[in-house]
XYZ file of C-alpha atoms in Angstrom:
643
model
C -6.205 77.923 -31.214
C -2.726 76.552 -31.773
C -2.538 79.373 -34.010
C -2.732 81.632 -31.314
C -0.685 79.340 -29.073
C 2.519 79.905 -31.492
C 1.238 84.176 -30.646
C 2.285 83.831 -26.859
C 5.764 83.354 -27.171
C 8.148 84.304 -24.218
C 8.524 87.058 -23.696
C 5.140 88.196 -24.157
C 4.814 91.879 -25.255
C 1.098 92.904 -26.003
C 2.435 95.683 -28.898
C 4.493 93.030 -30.337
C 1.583 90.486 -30.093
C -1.274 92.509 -32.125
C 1.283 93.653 -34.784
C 2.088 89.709 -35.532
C -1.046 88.846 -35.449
C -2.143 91.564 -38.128
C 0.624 90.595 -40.125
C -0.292 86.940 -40.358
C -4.063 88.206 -41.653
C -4.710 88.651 -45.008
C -4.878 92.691 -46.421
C -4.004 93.754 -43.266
C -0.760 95.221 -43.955
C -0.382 98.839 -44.237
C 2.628 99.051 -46.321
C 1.766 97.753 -49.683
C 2.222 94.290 -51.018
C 0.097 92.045 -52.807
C -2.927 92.787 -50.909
C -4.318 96.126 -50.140
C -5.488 96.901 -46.897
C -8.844 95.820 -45.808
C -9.743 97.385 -42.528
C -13.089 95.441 -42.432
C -11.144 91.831 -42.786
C -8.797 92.959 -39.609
C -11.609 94.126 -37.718
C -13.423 90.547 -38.374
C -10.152 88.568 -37.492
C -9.750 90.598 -34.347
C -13.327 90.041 -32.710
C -12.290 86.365 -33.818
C -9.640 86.048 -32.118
C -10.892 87.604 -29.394
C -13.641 85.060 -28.931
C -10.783 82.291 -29.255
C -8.850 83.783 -26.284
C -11.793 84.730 -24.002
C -12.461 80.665 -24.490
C -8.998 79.792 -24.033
C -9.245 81.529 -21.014
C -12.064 80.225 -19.596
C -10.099 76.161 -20.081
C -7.301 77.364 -18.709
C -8.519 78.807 -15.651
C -10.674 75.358 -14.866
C -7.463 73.617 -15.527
C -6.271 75.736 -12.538
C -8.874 75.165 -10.216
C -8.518 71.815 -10.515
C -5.212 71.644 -9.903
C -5.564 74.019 -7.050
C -8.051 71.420 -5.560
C -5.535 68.495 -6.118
C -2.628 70.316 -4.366
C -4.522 71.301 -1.264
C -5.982 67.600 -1.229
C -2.243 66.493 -1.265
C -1.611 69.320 1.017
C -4.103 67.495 3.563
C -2.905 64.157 3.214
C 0.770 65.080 3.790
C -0.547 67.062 7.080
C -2.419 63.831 8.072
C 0.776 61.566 7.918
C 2.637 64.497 9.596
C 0.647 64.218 12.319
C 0.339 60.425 12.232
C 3.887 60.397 12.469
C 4.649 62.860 14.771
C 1.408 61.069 17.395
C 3.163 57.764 16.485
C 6.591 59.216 17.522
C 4.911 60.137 20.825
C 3.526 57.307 21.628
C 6.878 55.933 20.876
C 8.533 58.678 23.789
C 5.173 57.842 26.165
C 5.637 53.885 26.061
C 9.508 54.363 26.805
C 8.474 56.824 29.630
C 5.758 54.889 31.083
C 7.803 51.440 30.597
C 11.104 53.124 32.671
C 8.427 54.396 35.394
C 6.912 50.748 35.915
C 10.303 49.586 36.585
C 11.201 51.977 39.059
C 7.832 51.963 41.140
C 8.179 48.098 41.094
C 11.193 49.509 43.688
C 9.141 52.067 45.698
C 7.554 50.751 49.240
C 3.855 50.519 48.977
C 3.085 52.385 51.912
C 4.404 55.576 50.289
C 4.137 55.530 47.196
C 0.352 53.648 46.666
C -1.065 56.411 45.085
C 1.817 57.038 42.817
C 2.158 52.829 42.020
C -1.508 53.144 41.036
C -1.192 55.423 38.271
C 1.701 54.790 36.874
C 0.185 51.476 36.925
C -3.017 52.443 35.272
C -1.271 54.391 32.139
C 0.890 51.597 31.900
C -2.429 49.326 31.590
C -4.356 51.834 28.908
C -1.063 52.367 27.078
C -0.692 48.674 26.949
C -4.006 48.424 25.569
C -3.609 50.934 23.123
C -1.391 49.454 21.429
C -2.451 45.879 21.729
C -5.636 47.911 19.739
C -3.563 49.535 16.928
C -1.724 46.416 16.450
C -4.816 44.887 15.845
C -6.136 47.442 13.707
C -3.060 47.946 11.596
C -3.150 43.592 10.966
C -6.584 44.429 9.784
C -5.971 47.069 7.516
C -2.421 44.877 6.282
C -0.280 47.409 7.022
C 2.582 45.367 8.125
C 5.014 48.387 8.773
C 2.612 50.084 11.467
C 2.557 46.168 13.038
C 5.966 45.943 13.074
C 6.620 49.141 14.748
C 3.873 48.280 17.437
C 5.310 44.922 18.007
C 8.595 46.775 18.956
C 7.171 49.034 21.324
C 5.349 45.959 22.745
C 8.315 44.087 23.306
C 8.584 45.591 26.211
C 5.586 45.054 27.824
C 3.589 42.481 29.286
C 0.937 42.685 27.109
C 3.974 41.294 24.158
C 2.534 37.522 24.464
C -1.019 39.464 24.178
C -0.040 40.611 20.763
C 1.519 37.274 19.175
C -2.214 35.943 20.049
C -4.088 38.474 18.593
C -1.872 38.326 15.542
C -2.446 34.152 15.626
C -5.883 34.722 15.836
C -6.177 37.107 13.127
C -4.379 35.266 10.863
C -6.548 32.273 10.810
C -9.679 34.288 10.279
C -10.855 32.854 6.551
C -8.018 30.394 6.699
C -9.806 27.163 6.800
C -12.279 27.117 3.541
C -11.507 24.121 2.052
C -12.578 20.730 2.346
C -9.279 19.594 3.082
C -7.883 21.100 6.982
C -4.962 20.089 6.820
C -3.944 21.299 2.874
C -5.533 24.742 4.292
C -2.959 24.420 7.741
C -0.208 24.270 5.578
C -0.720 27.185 3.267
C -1.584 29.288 6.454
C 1.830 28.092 7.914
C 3.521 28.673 4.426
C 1.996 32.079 4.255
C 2.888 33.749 7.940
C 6.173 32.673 7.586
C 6.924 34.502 4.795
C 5.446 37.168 7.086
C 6.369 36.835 10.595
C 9.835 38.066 9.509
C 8.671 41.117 8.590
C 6.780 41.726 12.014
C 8.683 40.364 14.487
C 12.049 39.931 16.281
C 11.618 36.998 17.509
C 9.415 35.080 14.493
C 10.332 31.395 15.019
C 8.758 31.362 18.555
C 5.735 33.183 16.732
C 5.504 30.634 14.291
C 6.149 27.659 16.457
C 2.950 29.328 18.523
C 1.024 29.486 15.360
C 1.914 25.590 14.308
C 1.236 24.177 18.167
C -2.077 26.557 18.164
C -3.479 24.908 14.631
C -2.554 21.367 16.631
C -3.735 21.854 19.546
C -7.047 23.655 19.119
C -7.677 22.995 14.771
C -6.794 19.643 14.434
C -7.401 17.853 17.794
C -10.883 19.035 17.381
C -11.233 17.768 13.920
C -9.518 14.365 14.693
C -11.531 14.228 18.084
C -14.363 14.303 15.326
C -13.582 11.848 12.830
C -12.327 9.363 15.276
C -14.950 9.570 18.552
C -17.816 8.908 16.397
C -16.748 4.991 14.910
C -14.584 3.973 17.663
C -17.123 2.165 19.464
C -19.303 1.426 16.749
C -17.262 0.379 13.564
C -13.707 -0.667 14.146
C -13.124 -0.665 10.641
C -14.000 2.478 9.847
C -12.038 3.894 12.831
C -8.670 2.170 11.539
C -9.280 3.573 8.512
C -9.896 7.178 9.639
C -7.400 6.695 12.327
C -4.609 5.381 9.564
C -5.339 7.934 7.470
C -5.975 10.895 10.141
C -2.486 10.306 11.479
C -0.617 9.765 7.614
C -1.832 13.253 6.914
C -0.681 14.734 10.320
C 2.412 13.521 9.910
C 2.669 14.734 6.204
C 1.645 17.816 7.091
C 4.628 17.877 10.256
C 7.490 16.634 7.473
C 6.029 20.057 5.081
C 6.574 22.398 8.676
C 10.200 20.852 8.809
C 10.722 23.093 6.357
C 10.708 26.437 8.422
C 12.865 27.571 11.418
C 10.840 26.629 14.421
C 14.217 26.930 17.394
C 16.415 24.157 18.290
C 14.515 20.949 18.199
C 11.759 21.087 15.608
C 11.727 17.319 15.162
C 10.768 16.735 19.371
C 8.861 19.753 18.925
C 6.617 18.708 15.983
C 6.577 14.925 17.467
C 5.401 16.073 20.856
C 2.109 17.848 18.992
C 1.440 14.985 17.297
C 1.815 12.729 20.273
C -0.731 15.340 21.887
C -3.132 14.992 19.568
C -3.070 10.914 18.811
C -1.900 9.592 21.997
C -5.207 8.427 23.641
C -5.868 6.449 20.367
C -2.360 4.759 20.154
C -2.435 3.204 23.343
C -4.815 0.680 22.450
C -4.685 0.339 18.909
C -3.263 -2.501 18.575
C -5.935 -4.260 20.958
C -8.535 -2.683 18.059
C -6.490 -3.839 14.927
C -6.094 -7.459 16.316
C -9.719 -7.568 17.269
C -10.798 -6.482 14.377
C -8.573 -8.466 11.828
C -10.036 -11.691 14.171
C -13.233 -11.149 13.506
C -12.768 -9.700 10.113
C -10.876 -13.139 9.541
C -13.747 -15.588 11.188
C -16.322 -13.649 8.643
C -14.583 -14.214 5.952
C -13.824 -18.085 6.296
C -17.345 -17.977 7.520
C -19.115 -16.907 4.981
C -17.035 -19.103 2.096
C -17.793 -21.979 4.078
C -22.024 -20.951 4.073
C -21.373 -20.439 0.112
C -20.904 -24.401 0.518
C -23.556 -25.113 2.336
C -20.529 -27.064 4.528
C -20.205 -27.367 8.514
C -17.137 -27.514 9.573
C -15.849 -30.999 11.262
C -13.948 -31.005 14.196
C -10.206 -31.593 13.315
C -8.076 -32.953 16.343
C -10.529 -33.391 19.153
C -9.119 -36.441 20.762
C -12.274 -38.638 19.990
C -12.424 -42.191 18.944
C -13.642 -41.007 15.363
C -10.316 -38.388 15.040
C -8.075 -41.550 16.486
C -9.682 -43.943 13.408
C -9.128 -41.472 11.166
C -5.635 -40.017 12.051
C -4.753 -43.944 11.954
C -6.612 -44.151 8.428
C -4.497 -41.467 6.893
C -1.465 -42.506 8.009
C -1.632 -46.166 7.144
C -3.672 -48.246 4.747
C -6.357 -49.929 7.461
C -9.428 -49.871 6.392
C -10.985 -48.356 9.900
C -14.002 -47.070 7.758
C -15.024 -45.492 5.337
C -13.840 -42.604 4.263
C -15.157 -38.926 3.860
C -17.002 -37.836 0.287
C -16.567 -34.396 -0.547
C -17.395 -34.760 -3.607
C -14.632 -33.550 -5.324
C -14.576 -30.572 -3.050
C -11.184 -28.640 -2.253
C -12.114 -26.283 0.503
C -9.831 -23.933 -0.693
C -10.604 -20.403 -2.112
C -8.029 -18.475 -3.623
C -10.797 -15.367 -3.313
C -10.669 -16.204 0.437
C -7.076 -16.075 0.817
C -6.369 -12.834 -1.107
C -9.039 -11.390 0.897
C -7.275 -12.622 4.132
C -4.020 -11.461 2.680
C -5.488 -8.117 1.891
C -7.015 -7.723 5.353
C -3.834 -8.509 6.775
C -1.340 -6.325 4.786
C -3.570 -3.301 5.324
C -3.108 -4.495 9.261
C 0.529 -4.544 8.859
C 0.798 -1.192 6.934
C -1.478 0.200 10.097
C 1.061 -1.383 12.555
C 3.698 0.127 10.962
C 2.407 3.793 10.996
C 0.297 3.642 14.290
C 3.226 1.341 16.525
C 5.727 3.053 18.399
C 8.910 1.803 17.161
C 9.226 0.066 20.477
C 6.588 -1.883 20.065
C 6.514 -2.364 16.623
C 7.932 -5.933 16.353
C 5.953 -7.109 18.605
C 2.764 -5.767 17.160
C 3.651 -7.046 13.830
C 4.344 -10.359 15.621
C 0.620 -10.490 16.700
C -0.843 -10.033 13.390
C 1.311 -12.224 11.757
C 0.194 -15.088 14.288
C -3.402 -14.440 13.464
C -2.550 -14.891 9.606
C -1.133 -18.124 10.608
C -4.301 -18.984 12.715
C -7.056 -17.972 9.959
C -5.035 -18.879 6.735
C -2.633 -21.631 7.469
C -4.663 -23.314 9.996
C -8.346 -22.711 9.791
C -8.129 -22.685 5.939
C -5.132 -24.654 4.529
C -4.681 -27.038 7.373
C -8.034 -27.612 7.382
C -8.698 -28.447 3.879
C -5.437 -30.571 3.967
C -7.143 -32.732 7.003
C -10.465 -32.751 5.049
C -8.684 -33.703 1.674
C -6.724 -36.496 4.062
C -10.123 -37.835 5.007
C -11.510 -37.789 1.680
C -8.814 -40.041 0.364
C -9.812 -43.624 -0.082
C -8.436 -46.634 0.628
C -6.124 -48.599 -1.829
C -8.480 -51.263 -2.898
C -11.210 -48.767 -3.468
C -12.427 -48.614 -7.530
C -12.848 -45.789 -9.142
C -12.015 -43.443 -6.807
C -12.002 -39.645 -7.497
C -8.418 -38.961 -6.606
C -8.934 -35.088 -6.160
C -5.993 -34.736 -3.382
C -3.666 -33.596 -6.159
C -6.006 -30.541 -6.632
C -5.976 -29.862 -3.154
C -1.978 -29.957 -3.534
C -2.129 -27.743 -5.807
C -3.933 -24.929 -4.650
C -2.461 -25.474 -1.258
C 0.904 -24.654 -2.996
C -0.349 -21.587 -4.632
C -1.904 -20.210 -1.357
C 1.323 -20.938 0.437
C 3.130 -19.032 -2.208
C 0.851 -15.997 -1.875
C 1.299 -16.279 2.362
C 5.439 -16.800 1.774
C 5.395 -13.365 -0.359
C 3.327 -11.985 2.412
C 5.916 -12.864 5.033
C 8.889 -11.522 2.794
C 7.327 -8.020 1.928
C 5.504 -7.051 4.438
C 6.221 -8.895 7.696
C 10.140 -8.718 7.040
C 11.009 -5.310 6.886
C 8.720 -4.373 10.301
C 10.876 -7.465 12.520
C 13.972 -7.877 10.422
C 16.144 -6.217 13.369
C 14.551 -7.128 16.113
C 14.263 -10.713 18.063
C 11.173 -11.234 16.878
C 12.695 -12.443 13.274
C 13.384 -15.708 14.500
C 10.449 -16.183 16.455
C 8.595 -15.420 12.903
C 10.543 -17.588 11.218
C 10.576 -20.665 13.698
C 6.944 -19.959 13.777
C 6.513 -20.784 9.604
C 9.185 -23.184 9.676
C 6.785 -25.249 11.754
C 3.785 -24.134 9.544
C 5.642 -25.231 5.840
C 6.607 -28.697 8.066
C 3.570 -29.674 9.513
C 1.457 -29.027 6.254
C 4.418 -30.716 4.019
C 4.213 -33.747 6.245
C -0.026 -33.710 5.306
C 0.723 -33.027 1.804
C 3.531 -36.056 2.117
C 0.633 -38.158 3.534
C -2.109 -37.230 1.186
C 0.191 -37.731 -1.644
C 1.750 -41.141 -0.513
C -1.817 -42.587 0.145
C -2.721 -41.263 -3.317
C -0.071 -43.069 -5.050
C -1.749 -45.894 -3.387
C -4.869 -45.307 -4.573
C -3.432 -45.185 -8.206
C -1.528 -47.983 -7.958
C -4.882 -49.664 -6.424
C -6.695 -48.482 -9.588
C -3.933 -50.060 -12.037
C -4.375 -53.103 -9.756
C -8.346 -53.702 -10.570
C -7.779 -52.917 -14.198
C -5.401 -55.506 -14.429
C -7.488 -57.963 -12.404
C -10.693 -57.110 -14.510
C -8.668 -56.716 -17.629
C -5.470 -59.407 -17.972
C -7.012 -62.931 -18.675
C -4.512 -66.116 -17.898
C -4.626 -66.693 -21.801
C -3.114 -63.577 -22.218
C 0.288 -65.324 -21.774
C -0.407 -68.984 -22.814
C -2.913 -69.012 -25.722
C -4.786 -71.888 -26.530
C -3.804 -71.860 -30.176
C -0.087 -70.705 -30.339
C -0.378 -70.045 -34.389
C -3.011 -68.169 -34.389
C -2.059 -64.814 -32.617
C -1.372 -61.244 -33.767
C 1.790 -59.660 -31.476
C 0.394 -56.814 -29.549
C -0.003 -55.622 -26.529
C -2.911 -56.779 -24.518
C -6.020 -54.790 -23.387
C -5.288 -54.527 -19.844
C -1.759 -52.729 -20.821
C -4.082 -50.343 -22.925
C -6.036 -49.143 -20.104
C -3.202 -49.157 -17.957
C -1.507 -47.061 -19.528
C -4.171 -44.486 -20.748
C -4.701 -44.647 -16.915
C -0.922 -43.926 -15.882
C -0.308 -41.190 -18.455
C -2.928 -39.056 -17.256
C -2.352 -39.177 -13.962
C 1.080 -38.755 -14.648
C -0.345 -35.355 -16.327
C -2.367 -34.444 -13.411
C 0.876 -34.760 -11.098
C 2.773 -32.061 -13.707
C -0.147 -29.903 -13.811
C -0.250 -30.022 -9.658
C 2.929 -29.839 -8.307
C 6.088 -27.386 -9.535
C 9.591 -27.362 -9.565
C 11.570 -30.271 -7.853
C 8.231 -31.989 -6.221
C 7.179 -33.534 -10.020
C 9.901 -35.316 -10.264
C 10.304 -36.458 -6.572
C 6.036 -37.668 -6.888
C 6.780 -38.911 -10.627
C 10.208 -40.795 -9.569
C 7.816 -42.637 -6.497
C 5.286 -43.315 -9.181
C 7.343 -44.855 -11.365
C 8.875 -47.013 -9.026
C 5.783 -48.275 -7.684
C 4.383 -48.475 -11.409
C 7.746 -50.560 -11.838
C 6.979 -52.886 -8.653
C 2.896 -53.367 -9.605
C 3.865 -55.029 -13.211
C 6.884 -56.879 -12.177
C 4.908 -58.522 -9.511
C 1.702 -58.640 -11.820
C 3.814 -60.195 -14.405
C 5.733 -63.046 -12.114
C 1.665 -64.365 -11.289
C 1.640 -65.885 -15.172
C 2.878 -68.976 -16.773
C 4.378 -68.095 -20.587
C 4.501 -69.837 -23.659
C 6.768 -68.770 -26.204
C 3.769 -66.809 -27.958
C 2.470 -66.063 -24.423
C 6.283 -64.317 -23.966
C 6.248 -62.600 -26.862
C 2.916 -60.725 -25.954
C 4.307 -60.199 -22.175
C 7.113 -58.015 -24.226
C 5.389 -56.060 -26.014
C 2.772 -55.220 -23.174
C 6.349 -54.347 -21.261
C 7.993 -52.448 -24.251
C 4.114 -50.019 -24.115
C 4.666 -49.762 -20.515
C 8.458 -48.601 -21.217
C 6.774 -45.907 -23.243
C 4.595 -44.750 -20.936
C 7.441 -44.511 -18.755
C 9.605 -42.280 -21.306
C 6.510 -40.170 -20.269
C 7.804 -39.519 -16.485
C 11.307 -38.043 -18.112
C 12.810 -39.631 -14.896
C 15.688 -41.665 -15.879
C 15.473 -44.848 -13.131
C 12.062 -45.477 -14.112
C 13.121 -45.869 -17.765
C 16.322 -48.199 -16.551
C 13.954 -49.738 -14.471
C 11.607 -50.661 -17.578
C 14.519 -51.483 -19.525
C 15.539 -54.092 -17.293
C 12.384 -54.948 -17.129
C 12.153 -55.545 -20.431
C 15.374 -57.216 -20.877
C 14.285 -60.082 -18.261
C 10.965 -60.452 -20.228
C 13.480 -62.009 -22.904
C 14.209 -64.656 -21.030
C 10.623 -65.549 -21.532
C 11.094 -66.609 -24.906
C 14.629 -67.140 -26.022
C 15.823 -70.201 -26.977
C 17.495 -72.485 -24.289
C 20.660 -72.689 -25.929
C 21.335 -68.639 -25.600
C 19.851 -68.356 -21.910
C 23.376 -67.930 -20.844
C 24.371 -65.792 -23.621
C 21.235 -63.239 -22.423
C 21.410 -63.575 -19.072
C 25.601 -62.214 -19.020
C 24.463 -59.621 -21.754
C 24.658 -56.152 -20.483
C 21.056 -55.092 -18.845
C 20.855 -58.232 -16.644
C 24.687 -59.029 -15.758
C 24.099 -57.374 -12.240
C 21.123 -58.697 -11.265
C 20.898 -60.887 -8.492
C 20.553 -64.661 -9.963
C 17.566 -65.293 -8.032
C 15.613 -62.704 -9.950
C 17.010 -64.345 -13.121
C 15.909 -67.698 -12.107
C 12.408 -66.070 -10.803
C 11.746 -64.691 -14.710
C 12.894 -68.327 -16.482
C 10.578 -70.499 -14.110
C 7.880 -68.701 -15.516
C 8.239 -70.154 -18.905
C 5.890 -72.969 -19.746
C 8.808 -75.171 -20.726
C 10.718 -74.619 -17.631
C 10.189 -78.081 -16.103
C 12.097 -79.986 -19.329
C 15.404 -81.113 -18.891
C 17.355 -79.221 -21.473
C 15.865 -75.539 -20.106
C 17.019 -76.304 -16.315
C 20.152 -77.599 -18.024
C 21.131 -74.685 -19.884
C 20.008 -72.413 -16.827
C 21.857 -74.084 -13.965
């Protein structure tokens, strides 16, 4: 067939055609040549080839059909747009007609022109509709070319406003499929207003329609929802839905920032919210502050069940609270004292969980208050902190602990006030980071600040003064213990032995146990307190370790053995005392230990010790207090050599 193909070259001459094609078959010349001439050969190519073209024929005349069918197809089509066109054109021309005739019979008097005012108000009506219909149509079918030329022609009419709903409507059809309403807002926002452009002149009031539609209907249904269901029932949950119903409103009004919505889009957006949230806002602070109360009492509650404890009445005004206020501020035995076996009543699980409850309050505050009355609203929950944690928890425990301590002369006491120091210091470091990162920044312009801070000023004072208490009384108590031990312990022959050559120099028993006693609680007071407040506690310890053996020491007579002994049971205690790291209790044991000296050096070099440099500015009396204790202090050389 291609053969043949190469046979119907332009121009095409039938003659010309047959002779090349006899030519090109083998023995069919008629002029000599290699071949002779084979008429039966040329007849079979020639029925051949006619088969070839009668089939070639029979292709190419489908091939034409077809293509006949295609063009009047096309031929349709174009006719169709024609038309559509040329009907859209005259619509065009009818709507411009009709709209300049419904302005001027707005002018014509009624009484004359009723029947004309009519109709021309009539066509105006259907031709309104009409289009109102084809826009509709045309935003169905996506063809946003035919809406913006309907939109334009609707401009003009009454029925414009009509259109921008139908189009608002439309475009939410299908828009909300997702869990997640307000993810699916803002893609349906994102999405007409990369087409509203295209459609209308005027597309920021469009889309500003659109946004306060989604509000108004979409989402104060949904939060209507959410919120109306729990807010009578379960305050928590409704903070929580409410907290989180208005984060994601306004999330979703900062991504609609984005677009042109006119002028004001801030007031705009804030007004919808407002719309939307503003029956829950008035009150919510009454909610969060009756919730975090009762939240708070559960709490406490609950611990204090885990102990199987009732809590006592602090601060009544009874005789009982009078005896025992007196009790814990002064050393009267007014009766006995509280057991609590060792008992704290502090939680560090309690506080965070107050903490907790109370930061998630603030972080409400801060989204739900109106700026106006956010100060104030953070000043309320900070004031029930203060109520739950600092007084119904710490204070408390610090009152119980107070009661719990016993009195001076008790033995053995279980001196667990230092615990409660501790932890009390921890919690009040968790409550002081409270105040600083999430009080602070909601009050830190606003009069309230120094309310707040006047208001924990008086906190941190009134629970240092307990602590002061608790601690001074149980420096009492340990100096009360070192007191039995040396009473049960220190025998009178300690310091004048009955056989003066028969004693090995060290320290007695009662300075043993005295001083495993001192160095632990000397431990206890590092492991309780921090910073500046060891050494203040250890420095009052010391002293009053200081006082309890001079005075204990000053009740003995001493030979010169007896002396010896009564400095090396001062030289331990001087260790012990390295153990404080305070330097005036070591010069205090120094000097201590210098006038212990005088116990048993020789009368000739009294003088010689008494001017040396540890005891050259001590008062004389104390001087002469430390010689008369020496057993030989009543013979006439020693008073000699002293005077």
């Amino acid at each position: 067939m291609a053969t043949t193909a190469e046979l119907f070259e332009e121009p095409f001459v039938a003659d010309e055609y047959i002779e090349r094609l006899v030519w090109r078959t083998p023995g069919g010349g008629s002029r000599g040549g290699s071949e002779a001439f084979d008429p039966k050969r040329l007849l079979e190519e020639f029925v051949n080839h006619i088969q070839e073209l009668q089939i070639m024929d029979e292709r190419i005349q489908r091939k034409v059909e077809k293509l006949e069918q295609q063009c009047q197809k096309e031929a349709k089509e174009f006719a169709r747009k024609v038309q559509e066109l040329q009907k859209s054109n005259q619509i065009k021309e009818a709507a411009d007609i009709i709209q300049k005739l419904h302005l001027i019979a707005q002018e014509l008097p009624f009484d004359r022109f009723s029947e004309v005012k009519s109709k021309i108000a009539s066509k105006y009506h259907d031709l309104e509709c009409q289009l109102i219909q084809e826009f509709t149509s045309a935003q169905r079918r996506g063809e946003i070319s035919r809406m913006r030329e309907v939109a334009a022609v609707l401009l003009h009419f009454k029925g414009y406003s009509h259109c921008v709903d139908v189009y608002i409507k439309q475009c939410q059809e299908g828009a909300y499929l997702r869990n997640d309403i307000f993810e699916d807002a803002a893609i349906l926002c994102q999405r007409v207003n990369k087409q509203v452009g295209d459609i209308f002149s005027n597309p920021e009031t469009v889309l500003a329609k659109l946004i306060q539609n989604v509000f108004e209907i979409k989402l104060q249904s949904f939060v209507k929802d959410q919120l109306e269901e729990c807010r009578r029932s379960d305050a928590e949950q409704y903070l929580k839905n409410l907290y989180d119903l208005y984060t994601r409103t306004t999330n979703l009004s900062s991504k609609l920032m984005e677009f042109n919505l006119g002028t004001d889009k801030q007031t705009f957006l804030s007004k919808l919210i407002k719309s939307i949230f503003i029956s829950y806002l008035e009150n919510y602070i009454e909610v969060e502050t009756g919730y975090l109360k009762s939240r708070s009492a559960m709490i406490l509650q609950r611990y204090y069940d885990s102990k199987n404890h009732q809590k006592r009445s602090i601060g009544t005004g009874g005789i009982q609270d009078l005896k025992e206020r007196i009790r814990q501020r002064t050393n009267l035995p007014l009766g006995p004292s509280i057991d609590t076996h060792g008992e704290t009543f502090l939680s560090q699980e309690v506080v965070v969980n107050l903490l907790q409850e109370t930061k998630q309050a603030f972080e409400r505050c801060h989204r739900l208050s109106d700026p106006s009355d956010l100060p104030r609203n953070a000043f309320r929950i900070f004031t029930i902190l203060v109520e739950f944690l600092c007084i119904e928890h710490i204070d408390y425990a610090l009152e119980t602990g107070l009661a719990g301590i016993p009195s001076s002369d008790s033995r053995n006491a279980n001196l667990y006030f230092l615990d409660v120091v501790h932890q009390a210091n921890t919690i009040f470091h968790l409550f002081d980071k409270q105040f600083n990162d999430h009080l602070m920044p909601l009050i830190s312009s606003s009069p309230k600040l120094s309310e707040c801070l006047q208001k924990k000023k008086e906190i941190i004072e009134q629970m240092e003064m307990k602590l002061d208490t608790g601690i001074d009384r149980t420096l009492n108590c340990m100096i009360g213990q070192m007191k039995h031990i040396l009473a049960a312990e220190q025998k009178k022959t300690d310091f004048k032995p009955e056989d003066e050559n028969n004693v090995l120099i060290q320290y007695t028993n009662a300075c043993v146990k005295v001083c495993a006693y001192v160095r632990k609680q000397v431990e206890k007071i590092k492991n309780s307190m921090d910073g500046k407040n060891v050494d203040t506690v250890l420095m009052e310890l010391g002293v009053r370790f200081h006082r309890l053996i001079y005075e204990h020491l000053q009740q003995y007579s001493y030979s010169c053995m007896g002396g010896m002994l009564a400095i090396c049971d001062v030289a331990e205690y001087r260790k012990c005392a390295k153990d404080f790291k305070i330097p005036l209790v070591l010069q205090l044991f120094d000097t201590l230990h210098a006038l212990c000296n005088l116990l048993v050096v020789a009368p000739d070099n009294l003088k010689q010790v008494c001017s040396g440099e540890q005891l050259a500015n001590l008062d004389k009396t104390i001087l002469h207090s430390f010689v008369q204790l020496r057993a030989d202090y009543r013979s006439a050389r020693l008073a000699r050599h002293f005077s």
